[in-house]
Amino acid sequence: MEIVKVKRKPKKAARTKSSRPDTFRFDYVDSIENPDVVDIKPTQKLFINGKFVQPKSGKYIKTINPATGKALSNVACANKADIDLAVKAARKAYDNVWSKMPGRQRARYIYRISRIFETRKKEFAVLETLDNGKPIKESRNVDIPLVAAHFFHTAGWADKLEYAVPGQKVKPVGVCGQIIPWNFPLMMAAWKIAPALAAGNTVVIKPSINTSLTLLMLAEVIQQADLPPGVVNVVTGSGSITGTKIVNHPGIDKIAFTGSTEIGKGLARAVANTNKKLTLELGGKSPMIVYEDAAIDQAIEGVINAIFFNQGHVCCAGSRLLLEESIEDMFIKKLKRRMKQLRVGNPLDKNTDIGAINSLQQLNAIKELVQAAKDEGCIYYEPPNIKLPKTGFFHAPCIFTNVAQGSAINQVEVFGPVLAVTTFRTPEEAIKRANDTTYGLAASVWSEKATKLHKTARALKAGVVWTNTYNKFDPASPFGGYKESGMGREGGLHGLYPYLEVVK
Ligand code: NAP
Ligand code: MG
């Protein structure tokens, strides 16, 4: 396979200020004036015991660029023999080195990962966009800075664990098997690897077979940072084969999983009669309650960000909009006008707001749910001016009105750029409708009245509640779900607990 080189396209004319509302402008602004080139090896290896090695299985699977449908590289499919080697290396590193190392020394290694990672941030951003399909401005301005921030923040905990659980002596859990999804490949890896290492554990981690490339590049950084061999092992392969082998491996002490609720439930059953610890970060159907006294333009921008960021492939995506009845018509009109300004297309173009859907399978799943909602009589809108690219996997941003509370489009996680709108008359009704879901990951409330915000936020059953904003992440802040959205937290002090055991 030829090596893929990506050069930036010639500059396009800048859009005028008025036609570019600043939803997707983030604090961190970096120039991509220099054309970035990333060389992708035609065949990938596994990262075991500090070395890149061929898989024992001898099997590979293509990973594609969802914006073009073309192959980027071949990713190794680890089998039982590969997982055995990875777990053995992780156990040896845990017993002999990592769990015994003073916290301040572990911190130095994690700081070193963060610093080296930052020096390669452009490469990472381009590769993440190529493999995942997300807009370059998001990988560059959101994913990559948050990954660095997560490593930096968590490194600081490594020598302060005695303050993490005051009055108690803690120890690491052991060898951690970690499984992550395709929507934020690097960010999910950082959320898993950083706390595990800070707490003194070692890791065997599996990315999604669709998006393994950036985690393999992170393994290069880990190698550059000179981590003791075996502390972090990256095993690629499908969920059904490689994932299952990790979950069922007797040498693993803890499973940390981020993915769908369906697979998460299966994992819970699989570890139920073992000594393994388990944390689950699962799906969501997060509500946004907009009261009539909200700052409307700000709320519109918030809704656009909440549902269209990362093509809606966000576990905490604001996929249900609950509008106070008195503002429904005005709000929907403004929202539609704003949606017409969204740019859908080439994820490498820095003006793109909505990139490619990560896989054909996901695109078909979205289309199926959209069709079912149309069949049910929900009213569909997509901006008529948006033209989707002819190649690759794309879906227009869209909204449904005339939605019943119990409609599938209002209850089932779509994991795409699809918003369901319903209305309410009183705060009590809004809260009742918002909580009427099997999920409980995130929620938001929009109002200019502080008492209303606080009262509503307290009544919402969700792990994260944002007020007058959406999708704000910080490494110091815990993230995780209620109900079928999972158990355990990631981020901040709470994110360390699942990786620590209290010594009796
Ligand atoms: P998924 O199908 O559950 O897959 C997630 C990961 O599990 C992938 O690495 C997958 O591998 C692996 N896997 C699949 N079947 C497995 C099995 N039987 N045993 C072990 N591992 C298995 O989810 P997804 O479609 O990739 O991701 C989307 C879902 O993740 C959404 O529901 C979303 O809400 C959720 N999510 C939640 C959070 C959160 O923090 N709560 C964050 C991001 C995403 P392969 O892909 O290689 O087959
Ligand atoms: Mg890919």
Coordinates of C-alpha atoms and ligand atoms in Angstrom, one line a residue:
M1 CA 0.0 0.0 0.0
E2 CA 1.3 3.4 -0.8
I3 CA 2.2 5.8 2.0
V4 CA -0.5 8.4 2.5
K5 CA 0.7 12.0 2.5
V6 CA -1.7 14.7 3.3
K7 CA -1.0 18.2 2.3
R8 CA -3.2 21.1 3.2
K9 CA -5.3 22.5 0.5
P10 CA -4.7 26.0 -0.8
K11 CA -6.3 28.7 1.3
K12 CA -10.0 29.4 0.7
A13 CA -11.4 32.9 1.0
A14 CA -12.2 33.6 4.6
R15 CA -15.9 33.9 5.5
T16 CA -17.1 37.3 6.6
K17 CA -17.5 37.8 10.3
S18 CA -21.2 38.1 10.3
S19 CA -21.7 34.8 8.5
R20 CA -19.4 32.9 10.9
P21 CA -20.9 32.8 14.4
D22 CA -18.4 31.7 16.9
T23 CA -19.9 28.4 18.1
F24 CA -16.9 26.4 17.1
R25 CA -14.3 28.9 18.1
F26 CA -12.4 27.6 21.0
D27 CA -10.0 29.3 23.4
Y28 CA -7.0 27.5 22.0
V29 CA -6.1 29.0 18.7
D30 CA -3.2 27.6 16.7
S31 CA -2.3 28.3 13.2
I32 CA -2.2 25.6 10.5
E33 CA -0.4 28.0 8.2
N34 CA 2.3 25.4 7.6
P35 CA 1.2 22.5 5.4
D36 CA 1.2 19.4 7.7
V37 CA 2.4 16.1 6.4
V38 CA 1.8 12.9 8.2
D39 CA 3.3 9.6 7.1
I40 CA 1.3 6.6 7.9
K41 CA 2.9 3.2 7.8
P42 CA 1.1 0.8 5.5
T43 CA 1.0 -1.8 8.2
Q44 CA 0.7 -1.3 11.9
K45 CA 2.1 -3.3 14.8
L46 CA 1.1 -4.0 18.4
F47 CA 2.9 -2.2 21.2
I48 CA 3.8 -4.8 23.8
N49 CA 6.5 -4.7 26.5
G50 CA 7.9 -1.4 25.2
K51 CA 8.3 -2.6 21.6
F52 CA 6.4 -2.5 18.4
V53 CA 5.8 -6.1 17.4
Q54 CA 4.1 -8.1 14.7
P55 CA 0.9 -9.8 15.9
K56 CA 1.1 -13.5 16.6
S57 CA -2.2 -13.8 14.9
G58 CA -0.6 -12.6 11.6
K59 CA -4.0 -10.9 10.9
Y60 CA -4.7 -7.4 9.9
I61 CA -7.7 -5.3 9.0
K62 CA -8.0 -2.1 6.9
T63 CA -8.7 1.2 8.6
I64 CA -10.2 3.8 6.3
N65 CA -10.5 7.5 6.0
P66 CA -14.3 7.9 6.4
A67 CA -14.2 11.2 4.4
T68 CA -13.0 9.4 1.3
G69 CA -13.7 5.7 2.0
K70 CA -10.0 5.0 1.1
A71 CA -7.7 2.8 3.1
L72 CA -5.2 4.6 5.4
S73 CA -3.4 1.6 6.8
N74 CA -3.7 -2.0 8.0
V75 CA -4.2 -2.5 11.7
A76 CA -3.2 -5.7 13.5
C77 CA -5.8 -8.0 15.0
A78 CA -4.5 -9.3 18.3
N79 CA -5.5 -12.8 19.3
K80 CA -5.3 -14.7 22.6
A81 CA -1.5 -15.3 22.3
D82 CA -0.9 -11.5 21.8
I83 CA -3.1 -10.6 24.7
D84 CA -1.3 -13.2 26.9
L85 CA 2.0 -11.5 26.0
A86 CA 0.6 -8.0 26.7
V87 CA -0.9 -9.0 30.1
K88 CA 2.4 -10.8 31.0
A89 CA 4.4 -7.7 30.2
A90 CA 1.9 -5.5 32.2
R91 CA 2.0 -7.8 35.2
K92 CA 5.8 -7.9 35.2
A93 CA 6.1 -4.1 35.0
Y94 CA 3.5 -3.8 37.7
D95 CA 5.1 -6.2 40.1
N96 CA 8.7 -5.2 39.6
V97 CA 8.7 -1.5 38.7
W98 CA 5.7 0.7 38.4
S99 CA 3.7 -0.1 41.6
K100 CA 6.9 0.2 43.6
M101 CA 8.1 3.5 42.1
P102 CA 7.6 6.6 44.2
G103 CA 4.7 8.7 43.0
R104 CA 6.8 11.7 42.2
Q105 CA 8.9 9.6 39.8
R106 CA 5.8 8.2 38.1
A107 CA 4.6 11.8 37.8
R108 CA 7.8 12.7 35.9
Y109 CA 7.1 10.1 33.3
I110 CA 3.6 11.2 32.8
Y111 CA 4.7 14.9 32.5
R112 CA 7.2 13.7 30.0
I113 CA 4.4 12.0 27.9
S114 CA 2.4 15.3 28.0
R115 CA 5.4 17.4 26.9
I116 CA 6.4 15.1 24.0
F117 CA 2.8 14.7 23.0
E118 CA 2.5 18.5 22.7
T119 CA 5.5 18.7 20.5
R120 CA 3.7 16.4 18.0
K121 CA 0.3 18.0 18.3
K122 CA -0.1 18.9 14.6
E123 CA 0.7 15.4 13.5
F124 CA -1.8 14.0 16.0
A125 CA -4.5 16.4 15.0
V126 CA -4.2 15.5 11.3
L127 CA -4.0 11.8 12.0
E128 CA -7.1 11.9 14.3
T129 CA -9.0 13.8 11.6
L130 CA -8.0 11.4 8.9
D131 CA -8.9 8.2 10.8
N132 CA -12.0 9.5 12.6
G133 CA -13.5 12.0 10.2
K134 CA -13.8 14.8 12.7
P135 CA -13.2 18.4 11.6
I136 CA -9.6 19.5 11.9
K137 CA -10.5 22.5 13.9
E138 CA -12.0 20.2 16.5
S139 CA -9.1 17.8 16.7
R140 CA -6.7 20.7 16.8
N141 CA -8.5 23.0 19.1
V142 CA -10.4 20.6 21.4
D143 CA -9.2 16.9 21.3
I144 CA -5.5 17.5 21.3
P145 CA -5.3 20.3 23.9
L146 CA -7.7 18.3 26.2
V147 CA -5.5 15.2 25.9
A148 CA -2.4 17.2 26.9
A149 CA -4.3 18.9 29.7
H150 CA -5.5 15.5 31.0
F151 CA -2.0 14.1 31.2
F152 CA -0.6 17.3 32.8
H153 CA -3.4 17.5 35.3
T154 CA -3.4 13.8 36.3
A155 CA 0.4 13.6 36.5
G156 CA 0.1 16.1 39.4
W157 CA -1.9 13.5 41.4
A158 CA 0.7 10.8 41.2
D159 CA 2.7 12.0 44.3
K160 CA -0.4 13.2 46.2
L161 CA -2.4 10.0 46.5
E162 CA -2.3 10.2 50.3
Y163 CA -4.5 13.4 49.9
A164 CA -6.8 11.6 47.4
V165 CA -8.2 9.4 50.1
P166 CA -7.4 11.3 53.4
G167 CA -6.8 9.1 56.4
Q168 CA -6.6 5.9 54.4
K169 CA -3.7 4.1 52.9
V170 CA -4.3 3.3 49.2
K171 CA -2.6 1.0 46.7
P172 CA -3.0 0.5 43.0
V173 CA -5.5 -2.1 41.6
G174 CA -3.0 -3.9 39.3
V175 CA -3.2 -4.6 35.6
C176 CA -6.0 -2.7 33.9
G177 CA -7.7 -3.8 30.7
Q178 CA -9.0 -0.7 29.0
I179 CA -11.4 -0.6 26.0
I180 CA -12.3 2.7 24.2
P181 CA -14.6 3.8 21.4
W182 CA -14.0 5.5 18.0
N183 CA -15.6 8.9 18.6
F184 CA -12.7 10.5 20.6
P185 CA -9.9 8.0 20.1
L186 CA -7.1 10.0 21.7
M187 CA -9.1 11.7 24.4
M188 CA -10.6 8.5 25.6
A189 CA -7.1 6.9 25.7
A190 CA -5.9 9.8 27.8
W191 CA -8.8 9.6 30.2
K192 CA -8.0 5.9 30.7
I193 CA -4.2 5.8 30.6
A194 CA -3.3 8.9 32.7
P195 CA -5.2 8.0 35.9
A196 CA -4.2 4.4 35.7
L197 CA -0.5 5.3 35.6
A198 CA -0.7 8.1 38.1
A199 CA -2.2 5.6 40.6
G200 CA 0.5 3.0 40.0
N201 CA -1.3 0.6 37.7
T202 CA -0.2 -0.9 34.4
V203 CA -2.3 -1.0 31.3
V204 CA -3.4 -3.2 28.4
I205 CA -5.5 -0.9 26.2
K206 CA -7.6 -1.5 23.0
P207 CA -8.8 1.2 20.7
S208 CA -11.7 0.7 18.3
I209 CA -10.6 -1.2 15.2
N210 CA -12.0 1.8 13.2
T211 CA -9.7 4.4 14.8
S212 CA -6.5 2.8 16.1
L213 CA -3.9 5.0 14.5
T214 CA -3.5 7.8 17.0
L215 CA -3.3 5.5 20.0
L216 CA -0.4 3.7 18.2
M217 CA 1.2 7.1 17.7
L218 CA 0.7 7.8 21.4
A219 CA 2.5 4.5 22.0
E220 CA 5.5 6.0 20.1
V221 CA 5.3 9.0 22.5
I222 CA 5.3 6.6 25.4
Q223 CA 8.3 4.9 24.0
Q224 CA 10.0 8.3 23.5
A225 CA 9.2 9.1 27.1
D226 CA 11.2 6.1 28.1
L227 CA 8.5 4.5 30.2
P228 CA 9.6 1.2 31.7
P229 CA 8.6 -1.6 29.2
G230 CA 5.2 -3.2 29.8
V231 CA 3.7 -0.2 31.8
V232 CA 1.5 0.6 28.7
N233 CA 0.6 -2.0 26.1
V234 CA -1.5 -1.2 23.1
V235 CA -3.3 -4.1 21.5
T236 CA -5.4 -3.5 18.4
G237 CA -8.2 -5.6 17.0
S238 CA -11.9 -6.0 16.9
G239 CA -14.2 -5.9 20.0
S240 CA -15.6 -9.3 19.4
I241 CA -12.2 -11.0 19.3
T242 CA -9.5 -8.8 20.9
G243 CA -12.0 -7.0 23.3
T244 CA -13.5 -10.3 24.5
K245 CA -10.1 -11.8 25.2
I246 CA -9.1 -8.7 27.3
V247 CA -12.4 -8.8 29.3
N248 CA -12.1 -12.5 30.0
H249 CA -8.4 -12.6 30.7
P250 CA -7.7 -14.0 34.2
G251 CA -4.5 -11.9 34.6
I252 CA -6.4 -8.6 34.5
D253 CA -7.6 -7.0 37.7
K254 CA -9.8 -4.2 36.4
I255 CA -11.8 -3.5 33.2
A256 CA -12.4 0.2 32.2
F257 CA -14.8 0.4 29.3
T258 CA -16.2 3.3 27.3
G259 CA -18.7 2.4 24.6
S260 CA -22.3 1.5 24.0
T261 CA -24.7 0.5 26.8
E262 CA -25.4 -2.8 25.1
I263 CA -21.8 -3.9 25.1
G264 CA -21.3 -2.4 28.6
K265 CA -24.1 -4.6 30.0
G266 CA -22.5 -7.7 28.4
L267 CA -19.2 -6.8 30.0
A268 CA -20.9 -6.4 33.4
R269 CA -22.3 -9.9 33.0
A270 CA -18.9 -11.3 31.9
V271 CA -17.0 -10.0 35.0
A272 CA -19.9 -10.6 37.4
N273 CA -18.4 -13.8 38.9
T274 CA -14.8 -12.7 38.9
N275 CA -12.6 -10.6 41.1
K276 CA -12.3 -7.9 38.4
K277 CA -13.3 -4.3 39.2
L278 CA -15.3 -2.6 36.5
T279 CA -16.1 1.0 35.4
L280 CA -18.4 1.8 32.5
E281 CA -18.8 5.0 30.5
L282 CA -21.8 4.4 28.3
G283 CA -24.4 6.1 26.1
G284 CA -26.7 9.0 26.6
K285 CA -29.7 10.9 25.4
S286 CA -29.0 14.2 27.1
P287 CA -31.7 16.9 27.4
M288 CA -31.3 20.7 27.0
I289 CA -34.1 22.7 28.8
V290 CA -34.5 26.2 27.3
Y291 CA -36.7 28.5 29.4
E292 CA -38.4 31.5 27.7
D293 CA -36.3 33.9 29.7
A294 CA -33.0 32.4 28.3
A295 CA -30.5 34.5 26.3
I296 CA -31.8 33.1 23.1
D297 CA -28.9 33.7 20.7
Q298 CA -26.5 32.2 23.3
A299 CA -28.8 29.2 23.7
I300 CA -29.0 28.7 19.9
E301 CA -25.2 28.6 19.7
G302 CA -25.2 26.2 22.7
V303 CA -27.6 23.9 21.0
I304 CA -25.6 23.9 17.7
N305 CA -22.5 23.0 19.6
A306 CA -24.3 20.4 21.8
I307 CA -25.7 18.4 18.9
F308 CA -23.4 19.0 16.0
F309 CA -20.0 19.0 17.6
N310 CA -18.1 15.9 16.4
Q311 CA -21.0 15.0 14.0
G312 CA -23.1 14.3 17.1
H313 CA -20.8 11.3 17.9
V314 CA -20.6 12.4 21.5
C315 CA -21.8 10.3 24.4
C316 CA -23.1 13.5 26.1
A317 CA -24.4 15.1 23.0
G318 CA -27.4 17.3 23.6
S319 CA -29.8 15.3 21.5
R320 CA -33.1 16.3 23.1
L321 CA -34.1 19.9 23.0
L322 CA -37.0 20.9 25.4
L323 CA -38.3 24.3 24.6
E324 CA -40.8 26.3 26.7
E325 CA -43.9 26.4 24.5
S326 CA -44.0 30.2 24.3
I327 CA -40.7 30.4 22.4
E328 CA -41.0 27.4 20.2
D329 CA -41.7 29.0 16.9
M330 CA -39.2 31.8 17.3
F331 CA -36.5 29.4 18.5
I332 CA -36.9 26.9 15.8
K333 CA -36.9 29.6 13.1
K334 CA -33.6 31.0 14.5
L335 CA -32.1 27.5 14.9
K336 CA -32.9 26.6 11.3
R337 CA -31.4 29.9 10.1
R338 CA -28.2 29.1 12.0
M339 CA -28.1 25.6 10.7
K340 CA -27.9 26.9 7.2
Q341 CA -24.5 28.4 8.0
L342 CA -22.9 25.1 9.0
R343 CA -20.3 23.8 6.6
V344 CA -20.4 20.1 6.1
G345 CA -17.6 18.4 4.2
N346 CA -13.8 17.8 4.0
P347 CA -12.7 17.4 7.6
L348 CA -9.2 18.7 6.8
D349 CA -10.6 22.1 5.7
K350 CA -10.3 24.3 8.7
N351 CA -13.6 26.0 8.0
T352 CA -15.5 22.7 8.2
D353 CA -18.0 22.5 11.0
I354 CA -19.3 19.0 10.4
G355 CA -17.0 16.3 9.1
A356 CA -17.6 12.6 8.1
I357 CA -19.6 10.0 9.9
N358 CA -17.0 7.5 11.2
S359 CA -18.2 4.4 9.4
L360 CA -20.7 3.2 6.8
Q361 CA -22.3 1.1 9.6
Q362 CA -22.8 4.2 11.8
L363 CA -24.2 6.2 8.8
N364 CA -26.7 3.4 8.1
A365 CA -27.7 3.3 11.8
I366 CA -28.3 7.0 11.8
K367 CA -30.3 6.8 8.5
E368 CA -32.5 4.0 9.9
L369 CA -33.5 6.0 13.0
V370 CA -34.1 9.1 10.9
Q371 CA -36.4 7.1 8.6
A372 CA -38.2 5.6 11.5
A373 CA -38.9 9.0 12.9
K374 CA -40.2 10.3 9.5
D375 CA -42.4 7.2 9.3
E376 CA -43.8 8.0 12.7
G377 CA -44.9 11.4 11.6
C378 CA -42.1 13.5 13.2
I379 CA -41.3 16.5 11.0
Y380 CA -37.8 16.5 9.5
Y381 CA -35.7 19.5 8.6
E382 CA -32.2 19.7 7.1
P383 CA -30.8 22.9 5.7
P384 CA -31.7 22.9 2.0
N385 CA -28.5 24.6 1.0
I386 CA -26.2 21.9 2.4
K387 CA -24.7 19.7 -0.3
L388 CA -23.0 16.5 1.0
P389 CA -19.8 15.3 -0.6
K390 CA -20.2 12.6 -3.2
T391 CA -17.6 10.2 -1.6
G392 CA -17.2 9.2 2.0
F393 CA -19.8 8.9 4.7
F394 CA -21.7 12.1 5.5
H395 CA -25.0 13.1 7.0
A396 CA -26.7 16.5 7.0
P397 CA -27.3 18.2 10.4
C398 CA -31.0 17.8 11.0
I399 CA -33.8 18.4 13.5
F400 CA -37.1 16.7 14.2
T401 CA -40.2 18.6 15.5
N402 CA -43.7 17.2 16.2
V403 CA -42.0 14.6 18.4
A404 CA -43.8 12.6 21.0
Q405 CA -42.1 12.0 24.3
G406 CA -42.1 8.3 23.7
S407 CA -40.9 8.5 20.1
A408 CA -37.8 6.4 19.4
I409 CA -36.0 9.6 18.1
N410 CA -36.6 11.1 21.6
Q411 CA -35.5 8.0 23.5
V412 CA -32.9 6.1 21.5
E413 CA -29.3 7.3 21.2
V414 CA -28.7 8.2 17.6
F415 CA -25.0 9.1 17.9
G416 CA -25.2 11.4 14.9
P417 CA -26.2 15.0 14.0
V418 CA -29.9 14.5 14.8
L419 CA -31.8 16.6 17.3
A420 CA -35.3 15.8 18.7
V421 CA -37.4 18.8 19.8
T422 CA -40.3 18.7 22.2
T423 CA -42.0 21.5 24.3
F424 CA -43.1 22.0 27.9
R425 CA -45.3 24.5 29.8
T426 CA -43.9 24.4 33.3
P427 CA -40.5 23.7 35.0
E428 CA -42.1 20.6 36.6
E429 CA -43.1 19.3 33.2
A430 CA -39.6 20.1 31.7
I431 CA -37.8 18.2 34.5
K432 CA -40.2 15.3 34.3
R433 CA -39.7 15.0 30.5
A434 CA -35.9 15.5 30.8
N435 CA -35.6 12.7 33.3
D436 CA -37.9 10.4 31.4
T437 CA -35.0 8.4 29.8
T438 CA -33.1 5.3 30.6
Y439 CA -29.9 7.3 30.4
G440 CA -28.4 10.0 32.7
L441 CA -25.1 11.2 31.4
A442 CA -25.4 15.0 30.8
A443 CA -28.0 17.7 30.7
S444 CA -28.2 21.5 30.4
V445 CA -30.5 24.3 31.4
W446 CA -30.8 27.7 29.8
S447 CA -32.3 30.7 31.7
E448 CA -31.3 34.2 32.9
K449 CA -32.7 33.4 36.4
A450 CA -30.2 31.9 38.7
T451 CA -32.8 30.4 41.1
K452 CA -34.4 28.6 38.1
L453 CA -31.1 27.3 36.9
H454 CA -30.1 25.9 40.3
K455 CA -33.5 24.4 41.0
T456 CA -33.8 22.7 37.7
A457 CA -30.1 21.5 37.7
R458 CA -30.6 19.9 41.1
A459 CA -33.6 18.0 39.9
L460 CA -32.0 16.6 36.8
K461 CA -30.7 13.0 37.1
A462 CA -27.4 13.4 35.1
G463 CA -23.7 13.0 35.9
V464 CA -23.0 16.4 34.4
V465 CA -25.3 19.4 34.3
W466 CA -24.2 22.5 32.4
T467 CA -26.0 25.8 32.8
N468 CA -26.1 28.3 29.9
T469 CA -23.4 26.4 28.2
Y470 CA -22.6 22.9 26.8
N471 CA -19.8 20.5 26.1
K472 CA -17.4 22.2 28.6
F473 CA -14.7 19.7 29.7
D474 CA -11.9 20.1 32.2
P475 CA -9.5 17.5 33.4
A476 CA -10.2 18.5 37.0
S477 CA -13.9 17.9 36.6
P478 CA -15.4 14.4 37.0
F479 CA -17.4 13.0 34.1
G480 CA -19.7 10.0 34.1
G481 CA -23.2 8.7 34.2
Y482 CA -26.3 7.7 36.1
K483 CA -28.6 4.9 35.2
E484 CA -27.7 3.2 31.9
S485 CA -25.1 5.8 31.2
G486 CA -22.6 3.9 33.3
M487 CA -20.9 3.7 36.6
G488 CA -17.7 5.3 37.9
R489 CA -16.2 8.7 37.0
E490 CA -13.3 9.8 34.8
G491 CA -11.4 13.0 35.4
G492 CA -10.2 14.8 38.4
L493 CA -9.9 13.2 41.8
H494 CA -13.0 11.1 41.3
G495 CA -11.4 9.6 38.2
L496 CA -8.5 8.3 40.3
Y497 CA -10.7 6.3 42.7
P498 CA -11.5 3.4 40.4
Y499 CA -7.7 2.9 40.0
L500 CA -7.1 2.8 43.7
E501 CA -7.8 0.3 46.4
V502 CA -8.0 1.1 50.1
V503 CA -5.6 -1.0 52.1
K504 CA -7.4 -2.5 55.1
Ligands
NAP1 P1 -19.1 -0.1 21.1 O1 -19.5 -0.8 20.0 O2 -19.7 -0.5 22.4 O3 -17.5 -0.3 21.2 C1 -16.7 0.3 22.1 C2 -15.4 -0.4 22.3 O4 -15.7 -1.8 22.7 C3 -14.7 -0.6 21.0 O5 -13.3 -0.6 21.2 C4 -15.1 -2.0 20.5 O6 -14.2 -2.6 19.6 C5 -15.2 -2.7 21.8 N1 -16.1 -3.9 21.8 C6 -17.2 -4.1 21.0 N2 -17.7 -5.3 21.4 C7 -17.0 -5.8 22.4 C8 -17.0 -7.0 23.2 N3 -18.0 -7.9 23.0 N4 -16.1 -7.1 24.2 C9 -15.2 -6.2 24.4 N5 -15.1 -5.1 23.7 C10 -16.0 -4.9 22.7 O7 -19.4 1.4 21.1 P2 -19.0 2.4 19.9 O8 -20.1 2.2 18.9 O9 -17.6 2.2 19.4 O10 -19.1 3.8 20.6 C11 -20.2 4.5 20.7 C12 -20.8 4.4 22.0 O11 -19.9 4.8 23.1 C13 -22.0 5.3 22.2 O12 -23.0 4.6 22.8 C14 -21.5 6.4 23.1 O13 -22.5 7.0 23.9 C15 -20.5 5.7 24.0 N6 -19.5 6.6 24.5 C16 -19.6 6.9 25.9 C17 -18.7 7.8 26.4 C18 -18.8 8.1 27.9 O14 -17.8 8.7 28.4 N7 -19.9 7.8 28.6 C19 -17.7 8.3 25.7 C20 -17.6 8.0 24.3 C21 -18.6 7.1 23.7 P3 -14.3 -2.4 18.0 O15 -14.9 -1.0 17.7 O16 -12.9 -2.5 17.6 O17 -15.2 -3.5 17.5
MG2 MG -10.7 5.1 10.3

